[in-house]
PDB file of C-alpha atoms in Angstrom:
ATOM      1  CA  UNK A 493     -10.386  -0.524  14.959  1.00 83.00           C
ATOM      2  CA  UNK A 494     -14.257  -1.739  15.348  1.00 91.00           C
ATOM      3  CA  UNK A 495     -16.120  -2.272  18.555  1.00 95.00           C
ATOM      4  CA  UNK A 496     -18.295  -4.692  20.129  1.00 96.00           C
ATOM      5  CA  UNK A 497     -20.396  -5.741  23.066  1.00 97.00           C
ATOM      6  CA  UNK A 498     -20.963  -9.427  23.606  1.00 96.00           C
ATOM      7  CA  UNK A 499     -24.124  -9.908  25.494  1.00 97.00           C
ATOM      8  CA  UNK A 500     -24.909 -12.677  27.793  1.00 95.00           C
ATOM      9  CA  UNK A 501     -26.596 -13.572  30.489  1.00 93.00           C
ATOM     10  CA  UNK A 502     -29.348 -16.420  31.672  1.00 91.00           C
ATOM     11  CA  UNK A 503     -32.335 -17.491  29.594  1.00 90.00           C
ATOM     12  CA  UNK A 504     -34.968 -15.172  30.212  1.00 89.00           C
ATOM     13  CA  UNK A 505     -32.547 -12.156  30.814  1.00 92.00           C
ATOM     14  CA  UNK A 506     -33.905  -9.662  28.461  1.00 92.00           C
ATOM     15  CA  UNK A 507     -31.115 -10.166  25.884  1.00 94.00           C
ATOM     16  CA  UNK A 508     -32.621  -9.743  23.153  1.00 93.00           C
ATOM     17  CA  UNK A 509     -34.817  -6.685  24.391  1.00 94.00           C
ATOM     18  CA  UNK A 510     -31.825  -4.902  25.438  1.00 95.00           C
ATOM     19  CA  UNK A 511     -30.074  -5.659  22.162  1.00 96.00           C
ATOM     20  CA  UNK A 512     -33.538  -3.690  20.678  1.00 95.00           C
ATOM     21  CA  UNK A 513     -33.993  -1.086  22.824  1.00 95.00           C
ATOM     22  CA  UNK A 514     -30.225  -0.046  22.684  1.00 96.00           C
ATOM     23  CA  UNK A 515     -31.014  -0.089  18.666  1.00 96.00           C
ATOM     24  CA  UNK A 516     -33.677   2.315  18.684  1.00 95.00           C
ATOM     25  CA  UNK A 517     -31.339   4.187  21.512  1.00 96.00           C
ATOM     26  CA  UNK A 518     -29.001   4.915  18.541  1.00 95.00           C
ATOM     27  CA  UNK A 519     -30.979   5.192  15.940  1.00 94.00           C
ATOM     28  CA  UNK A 520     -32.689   8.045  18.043  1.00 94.00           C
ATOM     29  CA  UNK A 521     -29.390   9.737  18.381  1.00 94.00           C
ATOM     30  CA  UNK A 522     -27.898   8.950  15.017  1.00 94.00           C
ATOM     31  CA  UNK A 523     -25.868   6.588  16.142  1.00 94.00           C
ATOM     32  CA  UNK A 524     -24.830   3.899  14.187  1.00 93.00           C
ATOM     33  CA  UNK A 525     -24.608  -0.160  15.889  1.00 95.00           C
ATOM     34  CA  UNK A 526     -25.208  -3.658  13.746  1.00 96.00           C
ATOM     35  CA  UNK A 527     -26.950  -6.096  15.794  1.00 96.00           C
ATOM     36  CA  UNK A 528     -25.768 -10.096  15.463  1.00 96.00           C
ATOM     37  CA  UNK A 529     -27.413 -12.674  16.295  1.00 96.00           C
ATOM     38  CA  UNK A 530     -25.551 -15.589  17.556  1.00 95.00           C
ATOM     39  CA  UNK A 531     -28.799 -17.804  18.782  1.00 95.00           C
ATOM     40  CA  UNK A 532     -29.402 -20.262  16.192  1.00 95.00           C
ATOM     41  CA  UNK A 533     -32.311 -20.680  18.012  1.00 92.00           C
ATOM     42  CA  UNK A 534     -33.907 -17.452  17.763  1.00 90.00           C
ATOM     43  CA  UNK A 535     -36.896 -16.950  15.576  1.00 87.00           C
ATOM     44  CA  UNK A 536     -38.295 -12.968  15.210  1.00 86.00           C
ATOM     45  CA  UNK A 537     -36.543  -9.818  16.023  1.00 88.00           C
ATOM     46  CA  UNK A 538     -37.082  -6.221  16.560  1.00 87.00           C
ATOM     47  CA  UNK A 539     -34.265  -4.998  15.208  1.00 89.00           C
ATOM     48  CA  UNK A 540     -31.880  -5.188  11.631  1.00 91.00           C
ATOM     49  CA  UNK A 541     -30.120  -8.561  11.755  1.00 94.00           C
ATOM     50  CA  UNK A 542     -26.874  -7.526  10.538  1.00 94.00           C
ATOM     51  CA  UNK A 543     -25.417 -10.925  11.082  1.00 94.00           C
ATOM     52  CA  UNK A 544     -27.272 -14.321  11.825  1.00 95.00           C
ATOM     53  CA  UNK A 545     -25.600 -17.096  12.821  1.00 96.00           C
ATOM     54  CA  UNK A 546     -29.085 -18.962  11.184  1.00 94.00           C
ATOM     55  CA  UNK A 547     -27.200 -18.748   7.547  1.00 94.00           C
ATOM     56  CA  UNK A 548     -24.341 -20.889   9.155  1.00 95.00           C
ATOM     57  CA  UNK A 549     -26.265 -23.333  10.842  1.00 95.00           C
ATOM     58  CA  UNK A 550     -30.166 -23.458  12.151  1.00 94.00           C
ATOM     59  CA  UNK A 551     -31.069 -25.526  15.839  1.00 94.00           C
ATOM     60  CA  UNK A 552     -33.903 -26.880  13.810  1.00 94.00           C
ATOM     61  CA  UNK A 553     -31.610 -28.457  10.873  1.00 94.00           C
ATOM     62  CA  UNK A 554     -29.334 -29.570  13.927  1.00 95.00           C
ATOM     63  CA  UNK A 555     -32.376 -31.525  15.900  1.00 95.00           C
ATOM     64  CA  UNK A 556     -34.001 -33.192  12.799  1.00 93.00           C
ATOM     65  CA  UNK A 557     -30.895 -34.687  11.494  1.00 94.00           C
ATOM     66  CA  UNK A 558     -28.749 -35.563  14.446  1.00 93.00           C
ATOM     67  CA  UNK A 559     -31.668 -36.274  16.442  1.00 93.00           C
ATOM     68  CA  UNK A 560     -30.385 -34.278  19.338  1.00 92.00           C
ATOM     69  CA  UNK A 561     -32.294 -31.963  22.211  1.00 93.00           C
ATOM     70  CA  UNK A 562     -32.767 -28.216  22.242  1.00 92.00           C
ATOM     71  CA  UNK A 563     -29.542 -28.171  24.966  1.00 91.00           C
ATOM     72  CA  UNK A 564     -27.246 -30.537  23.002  1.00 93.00           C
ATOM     73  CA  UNK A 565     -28.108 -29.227  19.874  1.00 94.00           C
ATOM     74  CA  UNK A 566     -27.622 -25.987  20.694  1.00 94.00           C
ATOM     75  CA  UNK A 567     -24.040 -26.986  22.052  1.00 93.00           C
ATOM     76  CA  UNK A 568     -23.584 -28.430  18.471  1.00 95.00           C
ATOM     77  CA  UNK A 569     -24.220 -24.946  16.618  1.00 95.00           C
ATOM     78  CA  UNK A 570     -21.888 -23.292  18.650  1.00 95.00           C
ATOM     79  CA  UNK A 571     -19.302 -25.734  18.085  1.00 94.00           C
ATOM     80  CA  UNK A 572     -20.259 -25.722  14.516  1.00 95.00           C
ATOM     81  CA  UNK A 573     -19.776 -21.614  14.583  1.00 95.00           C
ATOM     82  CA  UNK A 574     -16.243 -22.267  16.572  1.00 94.00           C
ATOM     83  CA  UNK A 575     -14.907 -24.439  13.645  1.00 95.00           C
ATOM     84  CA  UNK A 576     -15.869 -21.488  10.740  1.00 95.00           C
ATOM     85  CA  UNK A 577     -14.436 -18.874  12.855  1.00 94.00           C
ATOM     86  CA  UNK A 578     -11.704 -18.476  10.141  1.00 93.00           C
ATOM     87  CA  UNK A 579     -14.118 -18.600   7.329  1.00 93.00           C
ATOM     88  CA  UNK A 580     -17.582 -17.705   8.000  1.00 93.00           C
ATOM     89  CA  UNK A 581     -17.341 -15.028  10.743  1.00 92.00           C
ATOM     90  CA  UNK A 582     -14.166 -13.687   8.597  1.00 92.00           C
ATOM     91  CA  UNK A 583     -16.157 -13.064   5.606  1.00 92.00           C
ATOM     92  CA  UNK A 584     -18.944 -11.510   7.234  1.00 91.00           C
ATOM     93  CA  UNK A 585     -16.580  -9.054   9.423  1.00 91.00           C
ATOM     94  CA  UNK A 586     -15.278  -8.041   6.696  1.00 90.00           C
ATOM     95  CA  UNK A 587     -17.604  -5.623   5.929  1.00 86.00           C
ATOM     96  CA  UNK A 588     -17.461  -3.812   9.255  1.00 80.00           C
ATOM     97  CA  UNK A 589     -13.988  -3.310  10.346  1.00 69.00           C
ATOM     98  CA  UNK A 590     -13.125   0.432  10.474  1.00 76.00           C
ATOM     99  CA  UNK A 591     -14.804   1.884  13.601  1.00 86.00           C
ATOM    100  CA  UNK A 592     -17.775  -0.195  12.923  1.00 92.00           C
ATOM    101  CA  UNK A 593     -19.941  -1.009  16.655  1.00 95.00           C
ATOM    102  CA  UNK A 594     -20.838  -4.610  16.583  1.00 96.00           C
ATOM    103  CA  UNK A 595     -23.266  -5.813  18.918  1.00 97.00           C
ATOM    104  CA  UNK A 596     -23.144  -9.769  19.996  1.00 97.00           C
ATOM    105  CA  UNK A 597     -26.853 -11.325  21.139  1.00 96.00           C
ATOM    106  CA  UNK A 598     -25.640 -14.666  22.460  1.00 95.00           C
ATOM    107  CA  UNK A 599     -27.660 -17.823  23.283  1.00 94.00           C
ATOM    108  CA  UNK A 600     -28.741 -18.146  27.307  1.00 91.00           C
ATOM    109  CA  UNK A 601     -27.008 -21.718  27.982  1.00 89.00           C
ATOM    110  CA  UNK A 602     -24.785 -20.594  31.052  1.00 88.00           C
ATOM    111  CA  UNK A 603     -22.460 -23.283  30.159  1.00 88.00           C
ATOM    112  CA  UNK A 604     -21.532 -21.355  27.032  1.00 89.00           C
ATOM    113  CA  UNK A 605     -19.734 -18.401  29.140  1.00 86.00           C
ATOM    114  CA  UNK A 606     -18.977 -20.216  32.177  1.00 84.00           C
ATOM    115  CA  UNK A 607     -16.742 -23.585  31.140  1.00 83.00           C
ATOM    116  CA  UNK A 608     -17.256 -23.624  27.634  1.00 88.00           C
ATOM    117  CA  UNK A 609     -14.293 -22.483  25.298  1.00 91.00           C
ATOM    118  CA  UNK A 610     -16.124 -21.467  22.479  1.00 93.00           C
ATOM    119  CA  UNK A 611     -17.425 -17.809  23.320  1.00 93.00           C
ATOM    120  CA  UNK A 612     -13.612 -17.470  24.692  1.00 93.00           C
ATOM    121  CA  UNK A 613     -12.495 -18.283  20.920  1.00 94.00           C
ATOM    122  CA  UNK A 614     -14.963 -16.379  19.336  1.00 95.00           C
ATOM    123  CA  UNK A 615     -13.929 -13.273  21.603  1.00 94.00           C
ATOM    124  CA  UNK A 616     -10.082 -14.137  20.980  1.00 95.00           C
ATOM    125  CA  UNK A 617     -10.902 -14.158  17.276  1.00 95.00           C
ATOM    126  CA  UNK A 618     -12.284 -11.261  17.414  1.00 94.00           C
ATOM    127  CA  UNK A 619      -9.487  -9.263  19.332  1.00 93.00           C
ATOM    128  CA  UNK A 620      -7.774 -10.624  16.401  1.00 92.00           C
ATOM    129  CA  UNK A 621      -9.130  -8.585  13.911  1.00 91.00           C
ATOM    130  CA  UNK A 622      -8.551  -5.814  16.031  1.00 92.00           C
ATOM    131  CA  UNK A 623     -11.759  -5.281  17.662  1.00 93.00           C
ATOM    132  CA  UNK A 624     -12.308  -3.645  21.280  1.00 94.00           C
ATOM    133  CA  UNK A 625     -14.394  -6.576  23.146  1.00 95.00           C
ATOM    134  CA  UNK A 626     -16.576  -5.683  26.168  1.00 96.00           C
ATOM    135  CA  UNK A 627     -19.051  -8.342  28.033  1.00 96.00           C
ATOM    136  CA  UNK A 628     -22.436  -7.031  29.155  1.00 96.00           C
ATOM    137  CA  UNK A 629     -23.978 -10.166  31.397  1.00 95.00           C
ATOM    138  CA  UNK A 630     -27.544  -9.022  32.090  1.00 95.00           C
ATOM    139  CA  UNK A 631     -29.393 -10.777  34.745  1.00 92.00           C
ATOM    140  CA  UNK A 632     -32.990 -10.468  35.428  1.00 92.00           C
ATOM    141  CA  UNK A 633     -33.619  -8.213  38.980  1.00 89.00           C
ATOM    142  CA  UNK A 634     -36.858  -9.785  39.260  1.00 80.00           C
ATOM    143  CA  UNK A 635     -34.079 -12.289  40.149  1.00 78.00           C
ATOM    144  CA  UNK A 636     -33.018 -10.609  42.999  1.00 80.00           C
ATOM    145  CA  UNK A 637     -35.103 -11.013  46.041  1.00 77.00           C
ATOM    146  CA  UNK A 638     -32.622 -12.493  48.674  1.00 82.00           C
ATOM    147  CA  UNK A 639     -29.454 -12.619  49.034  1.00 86.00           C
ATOM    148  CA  UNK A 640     -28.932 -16.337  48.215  1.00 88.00           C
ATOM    149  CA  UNK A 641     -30.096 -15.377  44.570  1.00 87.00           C
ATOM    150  CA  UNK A 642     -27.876 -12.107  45.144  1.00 87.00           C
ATOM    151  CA  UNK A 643     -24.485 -14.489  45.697  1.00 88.00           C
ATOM    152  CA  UNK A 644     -25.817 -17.092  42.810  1.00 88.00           C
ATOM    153  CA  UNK A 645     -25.977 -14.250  40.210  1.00 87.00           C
ATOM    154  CA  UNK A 646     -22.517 -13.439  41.501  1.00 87.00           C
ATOM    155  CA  UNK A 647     -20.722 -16.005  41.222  1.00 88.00           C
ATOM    156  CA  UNK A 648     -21.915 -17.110  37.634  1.00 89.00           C
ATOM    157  CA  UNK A 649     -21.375 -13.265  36.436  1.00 89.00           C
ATOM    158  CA  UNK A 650     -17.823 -14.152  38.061  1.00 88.00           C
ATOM    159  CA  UNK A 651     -17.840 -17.577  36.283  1.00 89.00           C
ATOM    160  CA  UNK A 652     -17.632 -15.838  32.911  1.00 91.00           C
ATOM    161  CA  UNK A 653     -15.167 -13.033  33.627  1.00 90.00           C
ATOM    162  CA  UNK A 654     -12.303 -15.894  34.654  1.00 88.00           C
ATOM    163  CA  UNK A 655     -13.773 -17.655  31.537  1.00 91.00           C
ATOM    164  CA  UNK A 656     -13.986 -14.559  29.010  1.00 91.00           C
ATOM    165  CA  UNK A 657     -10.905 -12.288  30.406  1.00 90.00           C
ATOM    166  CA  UNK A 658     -13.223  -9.554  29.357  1.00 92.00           C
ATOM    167  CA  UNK A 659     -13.757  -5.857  30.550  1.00 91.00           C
ATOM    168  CA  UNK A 660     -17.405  -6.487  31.960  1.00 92.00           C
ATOM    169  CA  UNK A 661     -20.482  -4.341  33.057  1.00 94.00           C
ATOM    170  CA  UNK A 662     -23.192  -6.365  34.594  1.00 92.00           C
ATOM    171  CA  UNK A 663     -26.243  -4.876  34.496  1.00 93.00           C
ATOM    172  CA  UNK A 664     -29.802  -6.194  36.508  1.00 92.00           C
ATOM    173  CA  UNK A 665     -32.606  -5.980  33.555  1.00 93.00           C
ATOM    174  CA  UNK A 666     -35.958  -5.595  33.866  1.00 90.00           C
ATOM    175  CA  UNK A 667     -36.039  -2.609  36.294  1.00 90.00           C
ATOM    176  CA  UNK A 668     -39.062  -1.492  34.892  1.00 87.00           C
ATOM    177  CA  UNK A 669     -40.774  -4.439  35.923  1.00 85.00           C
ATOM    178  CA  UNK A 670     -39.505  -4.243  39.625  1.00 83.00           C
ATOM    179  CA  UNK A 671     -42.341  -3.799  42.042  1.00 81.00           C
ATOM    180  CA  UNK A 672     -40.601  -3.140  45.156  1.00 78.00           C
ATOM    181  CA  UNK A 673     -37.357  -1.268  44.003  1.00 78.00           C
ATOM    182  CA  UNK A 674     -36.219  -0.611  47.377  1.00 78.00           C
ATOM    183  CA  UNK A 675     -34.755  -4.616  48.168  1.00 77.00           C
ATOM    184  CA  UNK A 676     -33.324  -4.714  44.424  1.00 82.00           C
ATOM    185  CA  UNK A 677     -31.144  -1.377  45.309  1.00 79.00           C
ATOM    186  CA  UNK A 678     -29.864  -2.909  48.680  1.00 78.00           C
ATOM    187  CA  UNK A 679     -27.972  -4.958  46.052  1.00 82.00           C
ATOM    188  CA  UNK A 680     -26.379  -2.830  44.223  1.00 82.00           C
ATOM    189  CA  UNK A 681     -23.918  -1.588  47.360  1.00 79.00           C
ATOM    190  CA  UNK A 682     -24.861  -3.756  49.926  1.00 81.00           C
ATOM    191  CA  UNK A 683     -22.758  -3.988  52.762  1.00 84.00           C
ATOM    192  CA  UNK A 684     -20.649  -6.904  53.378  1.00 86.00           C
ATOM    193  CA  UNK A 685     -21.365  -7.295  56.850  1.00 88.00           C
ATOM    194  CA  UNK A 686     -25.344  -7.441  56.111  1.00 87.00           C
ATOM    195  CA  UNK A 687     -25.124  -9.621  53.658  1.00 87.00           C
ATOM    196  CA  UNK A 688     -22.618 -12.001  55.637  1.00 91.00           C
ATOM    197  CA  UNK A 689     -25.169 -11.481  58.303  1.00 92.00           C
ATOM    198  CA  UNK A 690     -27.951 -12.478  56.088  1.00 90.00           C
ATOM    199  CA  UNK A 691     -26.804 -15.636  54.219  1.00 91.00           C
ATOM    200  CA  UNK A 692     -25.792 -16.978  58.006  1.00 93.00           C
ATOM    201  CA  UNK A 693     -29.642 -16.890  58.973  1.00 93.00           C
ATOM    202  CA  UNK A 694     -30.185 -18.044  55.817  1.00 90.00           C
ATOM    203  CA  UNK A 695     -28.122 -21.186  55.614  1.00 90.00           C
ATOM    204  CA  UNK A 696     -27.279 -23.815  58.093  1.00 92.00           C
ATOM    205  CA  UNK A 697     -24.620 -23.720  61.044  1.00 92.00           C
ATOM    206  CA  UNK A 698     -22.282 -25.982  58.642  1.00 94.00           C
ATOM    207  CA  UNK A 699     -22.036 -23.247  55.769  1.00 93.00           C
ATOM    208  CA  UNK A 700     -20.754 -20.596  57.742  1.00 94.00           C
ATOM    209  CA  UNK A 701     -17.152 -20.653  56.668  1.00 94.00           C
ATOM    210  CA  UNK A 702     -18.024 -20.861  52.648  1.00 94.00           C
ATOM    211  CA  UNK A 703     -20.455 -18.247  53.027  1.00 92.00           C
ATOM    212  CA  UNK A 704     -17.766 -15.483  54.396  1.00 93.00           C
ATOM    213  CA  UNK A 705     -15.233 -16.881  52.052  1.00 92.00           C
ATOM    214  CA  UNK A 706     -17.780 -16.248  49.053  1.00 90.00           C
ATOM    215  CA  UNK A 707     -18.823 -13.303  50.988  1.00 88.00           C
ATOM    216  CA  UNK A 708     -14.962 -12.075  50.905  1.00 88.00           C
ATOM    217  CA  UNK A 709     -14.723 -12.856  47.065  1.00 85.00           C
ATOM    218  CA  UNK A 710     -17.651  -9.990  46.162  1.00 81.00           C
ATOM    219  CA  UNK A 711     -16.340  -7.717  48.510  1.00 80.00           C
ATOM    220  CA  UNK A 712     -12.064  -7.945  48.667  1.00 73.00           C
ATOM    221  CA  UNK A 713     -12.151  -8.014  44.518  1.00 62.00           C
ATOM    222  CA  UNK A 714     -14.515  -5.600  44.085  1.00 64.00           C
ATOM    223  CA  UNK A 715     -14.795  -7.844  40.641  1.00 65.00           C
ATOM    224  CA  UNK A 716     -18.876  -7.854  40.652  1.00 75.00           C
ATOM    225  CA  UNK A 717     -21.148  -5.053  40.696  1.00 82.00           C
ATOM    226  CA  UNK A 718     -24.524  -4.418  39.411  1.00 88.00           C
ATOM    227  CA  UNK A 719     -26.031  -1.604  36.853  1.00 92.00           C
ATOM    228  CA  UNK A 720     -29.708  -1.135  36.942  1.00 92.00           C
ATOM    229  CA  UNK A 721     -31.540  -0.825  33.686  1.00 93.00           C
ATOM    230  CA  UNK A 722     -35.274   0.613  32.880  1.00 93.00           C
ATOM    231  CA  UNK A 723     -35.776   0.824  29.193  1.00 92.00           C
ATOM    232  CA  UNK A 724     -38.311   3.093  29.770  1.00 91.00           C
ATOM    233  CA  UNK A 725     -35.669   6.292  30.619  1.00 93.00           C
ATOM    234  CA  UNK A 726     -33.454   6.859  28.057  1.00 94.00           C
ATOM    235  CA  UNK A 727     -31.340   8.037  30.248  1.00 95.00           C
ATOM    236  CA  UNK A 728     -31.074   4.691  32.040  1.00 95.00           C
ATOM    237  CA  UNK A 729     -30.073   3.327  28.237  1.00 96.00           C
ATOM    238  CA  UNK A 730     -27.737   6.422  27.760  1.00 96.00           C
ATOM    239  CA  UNK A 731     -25.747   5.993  30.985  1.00 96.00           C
ATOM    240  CA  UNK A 732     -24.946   1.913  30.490  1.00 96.00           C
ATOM    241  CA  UNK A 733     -23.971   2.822  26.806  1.00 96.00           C
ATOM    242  CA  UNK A 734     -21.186   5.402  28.278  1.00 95.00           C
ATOM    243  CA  UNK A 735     -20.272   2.697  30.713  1.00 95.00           C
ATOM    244  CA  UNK A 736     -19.492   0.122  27.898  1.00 96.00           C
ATOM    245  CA  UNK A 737     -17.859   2.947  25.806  1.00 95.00           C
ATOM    246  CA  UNK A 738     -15.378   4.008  28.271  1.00 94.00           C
ATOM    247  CA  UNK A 739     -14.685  -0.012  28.634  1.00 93.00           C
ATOM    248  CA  UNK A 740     -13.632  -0.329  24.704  1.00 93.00           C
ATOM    249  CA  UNK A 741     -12.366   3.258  24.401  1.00 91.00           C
ATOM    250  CA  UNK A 742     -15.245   4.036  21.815  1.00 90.00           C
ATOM    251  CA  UNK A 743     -14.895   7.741  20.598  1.00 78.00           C
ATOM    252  CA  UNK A 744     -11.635   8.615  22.374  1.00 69.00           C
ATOM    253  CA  UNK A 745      -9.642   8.174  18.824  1.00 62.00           C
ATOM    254  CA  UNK A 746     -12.260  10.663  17.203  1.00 54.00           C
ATOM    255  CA  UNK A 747     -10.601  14.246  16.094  1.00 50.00           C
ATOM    256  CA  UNK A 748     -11.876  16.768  18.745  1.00 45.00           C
ATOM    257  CA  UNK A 749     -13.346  19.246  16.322  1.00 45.00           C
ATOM    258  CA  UNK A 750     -12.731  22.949  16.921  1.00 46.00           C
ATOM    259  CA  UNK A 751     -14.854  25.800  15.537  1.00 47.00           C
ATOM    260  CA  UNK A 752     -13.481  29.286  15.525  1.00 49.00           C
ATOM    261  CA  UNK A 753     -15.920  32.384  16.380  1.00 44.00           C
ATOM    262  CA  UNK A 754     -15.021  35.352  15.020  1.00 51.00           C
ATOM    263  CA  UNK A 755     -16.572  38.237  17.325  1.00 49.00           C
ATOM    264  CA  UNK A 756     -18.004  41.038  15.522  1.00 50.00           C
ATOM    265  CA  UNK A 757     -16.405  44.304  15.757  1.00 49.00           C
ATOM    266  CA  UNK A 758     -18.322  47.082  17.300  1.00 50.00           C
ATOM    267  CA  UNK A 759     -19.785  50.153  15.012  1.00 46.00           C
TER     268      UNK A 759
END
């Protein structure tokens, strides 16, 4: 059985970053991940490319011949990818099956885990050759500054897990970057009756009844909750690693191993 973490999230998430710093993570612990790249888009990494969707299909090639836009021809890779599920991505897993840890970096078009079926294929391909699937949206807490931006970055993290039907940790990047800490962490268990309290002043009269009912949907579901992340503490890295682990059951297969002390026998 292999393992893998598909990561999404907005443009300008820290995607890619996280997808590096969780390499060197494991490389400082000898542990072994391959990092994919899915962004036909992309252009320089810090990490090993294990797989790049850029031998399939390039966004450059796409927008000089079909004359299309950065958005449309993006949409036309990942379609492209969708149809050569059976044969390009097949070959290429191929050579990391057995326990292998696959992780995903995905383009940052929302549309592509929100209404779009071709992550959901790619993941239910995937399953199908009996890998454990986990979904790590990142979204930017620099992001995070009111609650309006609080219930926006809710809803489209909840957009993806109807879309996906994916275990998912969310996780608010960036942390290092955070200047005032204290209002992003009155996010990550607010109360609903604050926040309720807030969007109201927020938002006109006329809103009053969506905002408990979204309100209701964060809070009833429990579906959507935050994980802060400071690549600067390994620690911080360590503890959303376990968190995706104990989503795709990674190491509970592995033989407990057992080492017998003799103790010495007295003179």
């Amino acid at each position: 059985m292999g393992y893998a973490q598909l990561v999404i999230g907005p443009a300008g998430s820290g995607k890619s970053t996280y997808c590096s710093s969780l390499y060197q993570h494991c490389e400082n612990t000898r542990r072994t991940i391959h990092i994919v790249n899915l962004d036909p888009a992309a252009e320089n990494f810090d990490y090993p490319v294990a797989m790049d969707i850029r031998e399939l299909i390039s966004l450059d090639d796409v927008m000089e011949e079909l004359g299309l836009g950065p958005n449309g021809g993006l949409m036309y890779c990942m379609e492209h990818l969708e149809e050569n599920l059976d044969d390009w991505l097949t070959e290429e897993l191929e050579n990391y099956l057995d326990d292998d840890y696959l992780v995903f970096d995905c383009p940052g078009q929302i549309e592509l885990f929100s209404h779009v079926a071709v992550l959901k294929n790619f993941v239910e391909h995937l399953r199908r050759k009996n890998f454990n699937v986990c979904v790590v949206y990142l979204l930017d807490s620099q992001f995070i500054t009111d609650v309006t931006k609080f219930i926006s970055g809710c809803m489209a993290s909840l957009s993806a897990m109807v879309q996906l039907e994916l275990p998912h940790v969310n996780i608010l990047s960036k942390m290092d970057l955070v200047t005032n800490k204290k209002e992003v962490e009155n996010y990550l268990n607010p109360e609903p009756e604050l926040l309720l309290a807030e969007l109201n002043q927020r938002m006109a009269p006329q809103f009053q009844k969506l905002n408990k009912s979204l309100i209701e949907v964060v809070d009833q579901y429990s579906m959507v909750s935050f994980l802060p992340l400071d690549l600067r503490k390994e620690s911080s890295i360590q503890y959303i690693l376990s968190q995706i682990d104990n989503c795709i059951q990674y190491g509970e297969d592995a033989d407990v191993k057992v080492k017998d002390f003799d103790q010495e026998e007295d003179d």
